[in-house]
Coordinates of C-alpha atoms and ligand atoms in Angstrom, one line a residue:
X1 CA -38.6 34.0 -36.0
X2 CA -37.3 37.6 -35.1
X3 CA -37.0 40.8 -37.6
X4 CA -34.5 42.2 -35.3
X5 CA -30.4 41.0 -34.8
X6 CA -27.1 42.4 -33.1
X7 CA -25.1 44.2 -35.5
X8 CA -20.7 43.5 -34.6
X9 CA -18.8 45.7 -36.7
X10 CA -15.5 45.0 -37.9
X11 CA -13.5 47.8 -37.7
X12 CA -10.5 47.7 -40.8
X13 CA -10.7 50.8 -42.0
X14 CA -11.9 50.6 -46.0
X15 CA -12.0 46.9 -45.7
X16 CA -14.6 47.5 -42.5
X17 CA -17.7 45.3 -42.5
X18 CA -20.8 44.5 -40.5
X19 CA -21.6 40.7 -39.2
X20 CA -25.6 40.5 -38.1
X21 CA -26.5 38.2 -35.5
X22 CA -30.2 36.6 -35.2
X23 CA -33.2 34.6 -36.4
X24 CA -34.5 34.6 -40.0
X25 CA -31.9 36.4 -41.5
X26 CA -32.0 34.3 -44.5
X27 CA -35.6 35.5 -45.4
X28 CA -34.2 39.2 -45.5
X29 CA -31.2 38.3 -47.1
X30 CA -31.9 39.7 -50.6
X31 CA -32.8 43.0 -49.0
X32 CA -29.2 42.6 -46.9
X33 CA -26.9 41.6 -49.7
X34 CA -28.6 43.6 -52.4
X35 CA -27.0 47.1 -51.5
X36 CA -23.3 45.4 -51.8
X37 CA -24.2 44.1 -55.4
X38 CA -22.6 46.4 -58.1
X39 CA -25.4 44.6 -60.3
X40 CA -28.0 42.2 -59.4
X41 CA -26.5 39.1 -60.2
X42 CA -24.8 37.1 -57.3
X43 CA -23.4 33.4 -57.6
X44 CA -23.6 31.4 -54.3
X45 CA -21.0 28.6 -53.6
X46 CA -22.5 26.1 -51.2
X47 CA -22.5 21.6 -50.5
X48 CA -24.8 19.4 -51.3
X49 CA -26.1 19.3 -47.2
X50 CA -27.0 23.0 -47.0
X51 CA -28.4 23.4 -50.4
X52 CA -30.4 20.2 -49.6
X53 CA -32.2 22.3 -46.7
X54 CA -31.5 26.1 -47.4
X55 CA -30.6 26.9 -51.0
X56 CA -34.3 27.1 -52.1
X57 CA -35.0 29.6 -49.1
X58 CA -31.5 31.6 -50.0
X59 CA -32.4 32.1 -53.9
X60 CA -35.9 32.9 -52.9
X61 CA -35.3 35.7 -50.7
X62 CA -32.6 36.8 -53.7
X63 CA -35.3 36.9 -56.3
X64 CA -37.9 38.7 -54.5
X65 CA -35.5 41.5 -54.0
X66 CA -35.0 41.4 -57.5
X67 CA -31.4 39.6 -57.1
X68 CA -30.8 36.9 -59.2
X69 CA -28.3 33.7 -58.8
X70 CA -26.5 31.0 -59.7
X71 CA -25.6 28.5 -57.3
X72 CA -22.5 26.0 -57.6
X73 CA -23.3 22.9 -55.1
X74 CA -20.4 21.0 -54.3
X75 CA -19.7 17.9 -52.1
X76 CA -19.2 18.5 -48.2
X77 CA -16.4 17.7 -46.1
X78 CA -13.0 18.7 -45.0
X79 CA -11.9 16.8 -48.6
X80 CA -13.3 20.1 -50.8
X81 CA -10.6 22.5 -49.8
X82 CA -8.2 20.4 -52.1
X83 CA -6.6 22.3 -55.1
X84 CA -8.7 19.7 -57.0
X85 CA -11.9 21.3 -55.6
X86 CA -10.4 24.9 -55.9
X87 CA -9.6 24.5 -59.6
X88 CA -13.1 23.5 -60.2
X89 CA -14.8 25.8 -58.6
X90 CA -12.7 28.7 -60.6
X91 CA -14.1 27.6 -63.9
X92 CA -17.7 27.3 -62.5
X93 CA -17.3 31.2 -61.2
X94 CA -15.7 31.6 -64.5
X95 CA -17.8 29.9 -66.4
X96 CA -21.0 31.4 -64.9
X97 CA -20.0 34.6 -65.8
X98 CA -18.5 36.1 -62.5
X99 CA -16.5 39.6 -63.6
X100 CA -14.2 41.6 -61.5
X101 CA -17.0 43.7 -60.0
X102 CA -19.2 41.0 -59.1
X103 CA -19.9 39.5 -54.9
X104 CA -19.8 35.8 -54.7
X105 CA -21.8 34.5 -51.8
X106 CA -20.1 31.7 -49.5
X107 CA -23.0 29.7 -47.9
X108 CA -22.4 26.9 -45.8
X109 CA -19.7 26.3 -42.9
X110 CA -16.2 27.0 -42.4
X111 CA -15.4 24.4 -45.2
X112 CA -17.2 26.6 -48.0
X113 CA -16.3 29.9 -46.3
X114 CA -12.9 29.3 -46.5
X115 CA -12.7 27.9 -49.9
X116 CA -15.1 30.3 -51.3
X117 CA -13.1 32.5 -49.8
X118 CA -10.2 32.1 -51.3
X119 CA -11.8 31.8 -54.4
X120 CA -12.8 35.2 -54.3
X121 CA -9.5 36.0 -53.6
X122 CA -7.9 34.7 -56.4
X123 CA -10.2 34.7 -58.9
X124 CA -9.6 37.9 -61.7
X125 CA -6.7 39.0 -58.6
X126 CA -9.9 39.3 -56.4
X127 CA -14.0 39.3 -56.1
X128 CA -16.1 40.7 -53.5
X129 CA -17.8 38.2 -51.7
X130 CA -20.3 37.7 -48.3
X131 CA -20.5 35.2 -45.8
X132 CA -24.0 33.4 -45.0
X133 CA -22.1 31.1 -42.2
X134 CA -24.8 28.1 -41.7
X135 CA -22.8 26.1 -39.0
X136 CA -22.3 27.6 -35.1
X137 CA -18.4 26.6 -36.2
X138 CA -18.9 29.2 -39.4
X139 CA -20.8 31.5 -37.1
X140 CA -18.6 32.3 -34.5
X141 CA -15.2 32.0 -36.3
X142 CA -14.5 31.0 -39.5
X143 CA -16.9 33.7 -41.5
X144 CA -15.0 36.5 -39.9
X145 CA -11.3 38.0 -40.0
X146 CA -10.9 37.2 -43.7
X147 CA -8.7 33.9 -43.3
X148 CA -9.3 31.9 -46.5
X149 CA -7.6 28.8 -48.1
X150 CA -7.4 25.4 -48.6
X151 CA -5.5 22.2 -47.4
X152 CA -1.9 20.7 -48.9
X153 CA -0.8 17.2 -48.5
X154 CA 1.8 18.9 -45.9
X155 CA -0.8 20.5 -43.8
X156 CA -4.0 22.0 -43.4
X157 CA -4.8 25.8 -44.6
X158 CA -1.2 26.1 -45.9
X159 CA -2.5 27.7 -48.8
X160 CA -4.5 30.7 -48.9
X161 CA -4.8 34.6 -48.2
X162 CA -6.1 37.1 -46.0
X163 CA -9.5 38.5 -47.7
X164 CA -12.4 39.9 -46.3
X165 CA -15.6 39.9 -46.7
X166 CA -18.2 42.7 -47.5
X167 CA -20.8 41.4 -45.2
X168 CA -21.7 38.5 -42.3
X169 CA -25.2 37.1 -42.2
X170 CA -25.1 34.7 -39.4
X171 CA -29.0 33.5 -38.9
X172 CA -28.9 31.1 -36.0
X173 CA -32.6 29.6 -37.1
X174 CA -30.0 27.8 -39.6
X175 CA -28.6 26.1 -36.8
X176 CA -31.7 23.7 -36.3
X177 CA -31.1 21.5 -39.0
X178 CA -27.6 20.9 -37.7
X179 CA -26.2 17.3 -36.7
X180 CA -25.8 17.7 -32.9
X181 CA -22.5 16.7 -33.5
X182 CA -21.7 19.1 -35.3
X183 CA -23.0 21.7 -33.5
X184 CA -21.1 20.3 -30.3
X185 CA -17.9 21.0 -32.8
X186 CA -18.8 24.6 -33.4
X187 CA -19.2 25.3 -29.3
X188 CA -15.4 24.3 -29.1
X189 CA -14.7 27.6 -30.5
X190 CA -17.2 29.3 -28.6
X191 CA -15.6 28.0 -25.2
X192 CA -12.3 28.9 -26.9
X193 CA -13.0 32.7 -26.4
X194 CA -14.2 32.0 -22.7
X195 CA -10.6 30.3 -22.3
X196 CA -8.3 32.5 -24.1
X197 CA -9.9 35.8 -22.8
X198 CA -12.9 36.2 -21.2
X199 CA -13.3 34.3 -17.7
X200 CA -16.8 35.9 -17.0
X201 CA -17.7 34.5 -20.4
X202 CA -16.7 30.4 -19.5
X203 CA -18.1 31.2 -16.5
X204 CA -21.9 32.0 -18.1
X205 CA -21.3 29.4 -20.5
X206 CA -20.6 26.6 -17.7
X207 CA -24.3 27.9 -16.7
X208 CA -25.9 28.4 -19.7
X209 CA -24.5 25.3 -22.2
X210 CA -27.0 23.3 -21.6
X211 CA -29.6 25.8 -23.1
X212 CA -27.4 26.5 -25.3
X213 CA -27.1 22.4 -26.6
X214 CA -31.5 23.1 -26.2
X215 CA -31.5 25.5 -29.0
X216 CA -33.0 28.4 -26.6
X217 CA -32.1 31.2 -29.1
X218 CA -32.0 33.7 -26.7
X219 CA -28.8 31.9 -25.1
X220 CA -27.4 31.0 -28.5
X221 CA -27.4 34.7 -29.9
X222 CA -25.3 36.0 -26.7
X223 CA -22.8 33.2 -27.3
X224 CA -22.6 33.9 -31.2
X225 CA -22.5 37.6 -30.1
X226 CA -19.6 38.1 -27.6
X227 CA -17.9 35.2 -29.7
X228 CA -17.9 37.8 -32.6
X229 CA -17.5 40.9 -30.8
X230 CA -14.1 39.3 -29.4
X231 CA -12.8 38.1 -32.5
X232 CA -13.5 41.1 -34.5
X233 CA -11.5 43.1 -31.4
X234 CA -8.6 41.0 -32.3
X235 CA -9.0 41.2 -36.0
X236 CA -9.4 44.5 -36.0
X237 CA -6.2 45.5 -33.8
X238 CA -4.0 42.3 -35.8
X239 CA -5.0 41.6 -39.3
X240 CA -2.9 39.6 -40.8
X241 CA -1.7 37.6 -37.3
X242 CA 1.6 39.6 -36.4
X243 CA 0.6 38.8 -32.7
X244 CA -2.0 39.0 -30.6
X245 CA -4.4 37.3 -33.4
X246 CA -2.3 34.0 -32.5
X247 CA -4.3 34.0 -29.3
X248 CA -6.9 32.5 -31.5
X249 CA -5.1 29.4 -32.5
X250 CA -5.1 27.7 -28.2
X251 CA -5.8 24.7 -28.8
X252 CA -4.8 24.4 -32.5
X253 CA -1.1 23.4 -32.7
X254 CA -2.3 20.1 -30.8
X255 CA -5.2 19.9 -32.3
X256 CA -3.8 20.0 -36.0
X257 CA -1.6 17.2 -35.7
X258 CA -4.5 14.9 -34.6
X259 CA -6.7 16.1 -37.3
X260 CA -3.6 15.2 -39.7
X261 CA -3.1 12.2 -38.2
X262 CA -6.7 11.2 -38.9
X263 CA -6.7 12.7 -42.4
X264 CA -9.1 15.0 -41.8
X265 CA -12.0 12.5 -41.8
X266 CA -15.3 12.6 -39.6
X267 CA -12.8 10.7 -37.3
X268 CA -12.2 13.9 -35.7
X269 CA -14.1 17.2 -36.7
X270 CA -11.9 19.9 -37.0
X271 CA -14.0 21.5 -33.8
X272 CA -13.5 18.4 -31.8
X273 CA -9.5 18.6 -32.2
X274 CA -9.8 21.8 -30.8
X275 CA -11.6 20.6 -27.5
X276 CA -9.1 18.2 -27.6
X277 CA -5.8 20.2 -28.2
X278 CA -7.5 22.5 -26.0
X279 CA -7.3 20.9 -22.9
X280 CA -3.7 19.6 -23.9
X281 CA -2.7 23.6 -24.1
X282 CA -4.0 23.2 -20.3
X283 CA -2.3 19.8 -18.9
X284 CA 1.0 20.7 -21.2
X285 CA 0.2 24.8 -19.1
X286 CA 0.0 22.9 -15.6
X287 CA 3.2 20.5 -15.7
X288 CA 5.3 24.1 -17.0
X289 CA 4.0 25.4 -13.8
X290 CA 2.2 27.8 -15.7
X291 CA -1.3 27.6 -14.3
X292 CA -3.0 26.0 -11.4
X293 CA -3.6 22.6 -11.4
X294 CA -7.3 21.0 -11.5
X295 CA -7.9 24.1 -14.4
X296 CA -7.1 21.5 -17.4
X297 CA -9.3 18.8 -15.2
X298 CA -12.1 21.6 -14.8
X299 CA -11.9 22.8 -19.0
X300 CA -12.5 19.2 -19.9
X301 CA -15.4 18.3 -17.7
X302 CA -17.0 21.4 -19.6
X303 CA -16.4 20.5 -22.8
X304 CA -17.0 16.6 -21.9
X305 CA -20.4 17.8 -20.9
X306 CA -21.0 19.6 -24.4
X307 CA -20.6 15.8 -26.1
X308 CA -16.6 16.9 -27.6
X309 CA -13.8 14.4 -27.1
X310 CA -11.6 15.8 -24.5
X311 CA -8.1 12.9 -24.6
X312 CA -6.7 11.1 -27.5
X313 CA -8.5 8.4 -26.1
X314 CA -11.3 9.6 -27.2
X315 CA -10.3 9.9 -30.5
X316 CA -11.1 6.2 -32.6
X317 CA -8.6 4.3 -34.1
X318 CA -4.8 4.4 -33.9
X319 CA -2.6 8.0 -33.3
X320 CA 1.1 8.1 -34.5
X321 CA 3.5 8.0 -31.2
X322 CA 3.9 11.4 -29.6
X323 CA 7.1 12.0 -31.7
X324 CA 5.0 11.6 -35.3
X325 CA 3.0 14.3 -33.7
X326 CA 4.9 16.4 -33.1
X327 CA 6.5 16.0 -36.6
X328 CA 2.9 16.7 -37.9
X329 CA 2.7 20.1 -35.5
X330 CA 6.3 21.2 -37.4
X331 CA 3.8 22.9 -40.4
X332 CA 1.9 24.6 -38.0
X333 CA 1.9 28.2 -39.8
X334 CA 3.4 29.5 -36.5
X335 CA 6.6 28.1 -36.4
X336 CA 9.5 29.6 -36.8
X337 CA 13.2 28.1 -38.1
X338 CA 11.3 25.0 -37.0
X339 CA 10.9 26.6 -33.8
X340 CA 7.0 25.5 -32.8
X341 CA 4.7 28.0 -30.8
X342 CA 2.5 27.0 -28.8
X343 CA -0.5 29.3 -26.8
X344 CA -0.4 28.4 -23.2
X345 CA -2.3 29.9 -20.2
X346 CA -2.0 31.4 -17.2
X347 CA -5.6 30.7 -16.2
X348 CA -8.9 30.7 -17.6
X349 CA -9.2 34.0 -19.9
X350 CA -5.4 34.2 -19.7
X351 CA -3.5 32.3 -22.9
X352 CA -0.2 34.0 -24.1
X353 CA 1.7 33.1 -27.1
X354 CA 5.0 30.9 -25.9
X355 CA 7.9 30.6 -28.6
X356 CA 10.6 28.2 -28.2
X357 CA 8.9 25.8 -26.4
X358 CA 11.8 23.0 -26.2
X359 CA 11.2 20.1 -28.0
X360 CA 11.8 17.9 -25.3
X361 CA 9.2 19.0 -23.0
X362 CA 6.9 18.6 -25.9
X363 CA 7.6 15.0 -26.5
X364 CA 7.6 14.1 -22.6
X365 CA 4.2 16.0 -22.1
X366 CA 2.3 14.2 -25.0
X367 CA 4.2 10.5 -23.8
X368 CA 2.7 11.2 -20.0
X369 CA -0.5 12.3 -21.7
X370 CA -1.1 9.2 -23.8
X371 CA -0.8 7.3 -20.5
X372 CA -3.4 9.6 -18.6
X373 CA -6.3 7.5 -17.9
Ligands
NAD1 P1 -18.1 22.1 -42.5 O1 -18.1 23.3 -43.4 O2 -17.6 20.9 -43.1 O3 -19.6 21.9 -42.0 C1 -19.9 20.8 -41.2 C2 -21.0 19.8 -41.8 O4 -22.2 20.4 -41.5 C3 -20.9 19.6 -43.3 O5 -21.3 18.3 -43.6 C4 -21.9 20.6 -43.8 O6 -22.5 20.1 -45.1 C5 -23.0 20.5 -42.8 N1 -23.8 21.7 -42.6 C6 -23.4 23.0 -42.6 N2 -24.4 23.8 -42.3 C7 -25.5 23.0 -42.1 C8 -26.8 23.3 -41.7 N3 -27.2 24.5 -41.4 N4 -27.7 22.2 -41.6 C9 -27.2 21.0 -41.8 N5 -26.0 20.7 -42.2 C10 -25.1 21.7 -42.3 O7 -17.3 22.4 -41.1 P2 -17.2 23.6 -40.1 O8 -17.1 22.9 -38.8 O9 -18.3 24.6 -40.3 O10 -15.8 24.3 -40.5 C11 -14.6 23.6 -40.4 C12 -13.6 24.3 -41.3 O11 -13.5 25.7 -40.9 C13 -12.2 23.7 -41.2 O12 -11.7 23.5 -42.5 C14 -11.4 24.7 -40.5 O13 -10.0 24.7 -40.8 C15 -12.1 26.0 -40.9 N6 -11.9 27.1 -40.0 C16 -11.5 28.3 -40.6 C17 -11.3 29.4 -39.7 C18 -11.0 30.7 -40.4 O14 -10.7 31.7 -39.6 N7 -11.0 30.9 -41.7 C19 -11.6 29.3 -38.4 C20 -12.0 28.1 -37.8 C21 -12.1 27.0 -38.7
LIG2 N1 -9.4 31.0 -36.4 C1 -8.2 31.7 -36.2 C2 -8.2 33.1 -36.8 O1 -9.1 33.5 -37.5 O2 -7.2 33.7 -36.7

């Protein structure tokens, strides 16, 4: 364990914060969080997997710098950011005293960032609170840029608001009591910055993954690092998603509609229907004549070799035909008058945003693509 991280700001203006990067940030957290604390009370919202192995170490490191906490545990999984889990999670904050000046802390992945989130957001018309990401997923993504909110039975994250937080402790020691699986899920969005901007970066990943997968620190702090640094560049120059911040999404329009059409179950991580939609954004890219071909051949040998699902194939159990999919893409929170957008590419490090797709080419991509052996 290191006393030393990277520091990435965030640059919003009064809603600016830091995210630190490194090793055995948890052990220092009470000295980190402590000067955001109007008081020194802080309630953590975390599941029952990462309290099982890190809430002892979290409220430790609170107390000794004289913070003291509440914790609410609740159950992991996709399931929890229900309105059902939301409500209840309200009236703990409530009940546990949380007033308008207090910081909640979200610790766990993006699950309880983004629910804990939009508690915060919500709760007395808005709480501070600070992200303690504890999955790579958490780490390089959902922690940071303020998106927050929960599921509907018409889609996933269709409820919710934009609210930052104060502060962004990622502490990549937390990452060794991981399932590899899950972990393999995270690095999805890791190669999705290599693939929507950054060449050089897929390149030094297609060198370095394997170290990464090793749990060689040194590799997995560069990869959490420029990860960050990118996304807080694009959240910083498009909040609130008027344009460029949709550059984030490659992979997701596909990738939703497979994780609704397995009901967001450990049938397909939400990470993995990225590596999946992913290297749809590149087949669907190559037969517009978009991008070279062999690039979508070339993306999922990558992420094959990182142990993600890379075809439908892969994905157990049955898949609605391609035109239920694409019925399931319509609540993407990018379409327009129905109109879907997708984010295509050009090349590695070179997605755009594409509006009016037609239809049509749509429905005869994912037919040809369910037929790809
Ligand atoms: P998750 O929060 O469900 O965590 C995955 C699993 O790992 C859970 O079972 C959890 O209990 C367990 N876990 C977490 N940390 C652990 C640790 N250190 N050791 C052992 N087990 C641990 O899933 P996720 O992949 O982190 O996040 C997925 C969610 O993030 C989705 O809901 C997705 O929509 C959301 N997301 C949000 C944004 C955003 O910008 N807000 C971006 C990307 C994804
Ligand atoms: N994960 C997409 C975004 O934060 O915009």
């Amino acid at each position: 364990m290191s006393t030393t991280h990277q520091t990435v700001p965030v640059a919003l203006g009064d809603r600016s914060y830091d995210i630190l990067i490194g090793d055995g940030l948890l052990a220092r957290a009470g000295d980190l969080v402590k000067p955001h604390l109007k008081r020194p009370h802080t309630v953590i919202v975390t599941d029952e997997n990462v309290a099982r192995h890190h809430l002892d170490s979290l409220q430790g490191s609170l107390s000794k710098a004289g913070v003291s906490s509440d914790a609410v545990v609740l159950p992991a999984g996709e399931k929890s950011k229900s309105y059902a889990t939301l409500a209840e999670l309200c009236d703990r904050l409530l009940a546990a005293g949380v007033e308008r000046r207090d910081t909640i802390i979200a610790f766990g992945g993006g699950v309880i960032g983004d629910l804990a989130g939009f508690a915060a957001a919500i709760l007395r018309r808005g709480v501070n609170f600070i992200q303690i990401p504890t999955t790579l997923l958490a780490q390089v993504d959902s922690s940071v840029g303020g998106k927050t909110g929960i599921n509907s039975p018409y889609g996933k994250n269709l409820i919710g608001a934009f609210h930052q937080p104060q502060l962004v402790l990622a502490d990549l020691g937390l990452l060794k009591t991981l399932p590899r699986r899950e972990l393999a899920a995270g690095y999805a969005e890791v190669a999705k910055y290599g693939l929507l901007g950054d060449r050089a970066f897929f390149d030094w990943l297609d060198k370095n993954v394997g170290k990464l997968f090793d749990g060689d620190l040194a590799t997995i702090a560069e990869a959490v690092a420029v990860s960050c640094r990118m996304k807080a560049r694009i959240v910083a120059e498009d909040e609130t998603e008027t344009g460029v911040r949709a550059l984030l999404n490659l992979g997701h329009t596909f990738g939703h509609a497979l994780e609704a059409a397995t009901g967001y179950s450990q049938r397909l991580l939400h990470g993995e229907s990225v590596a999946v939609g992913m290297v749809q954004a590149f087949r669907f890219s190559e037969k517009q004549g978009l991008c070279a071909p062999q690039l979508a051949s070339r993306v999922a040998a990558h992420l094959k070799a990182a142990g993600l699902p890379t075809h439908t194939s892969d994905i157990p159990g049955e898949l609605p035909p391609p035109a239920g999919l694409l019925e399931l893409m319509r609540q993407d929170k990018k379409a327009v008058a129905g109109r879907l957008t997708f984010i295509l590419v050009r090349g590695i490090g070179e997605a755009f945003i594409a509006k009016d797709v037609p239809d049509a080419d749509v429905l005869a991509f994912l037919e040809e693509d369910r037929n790809r052996t």
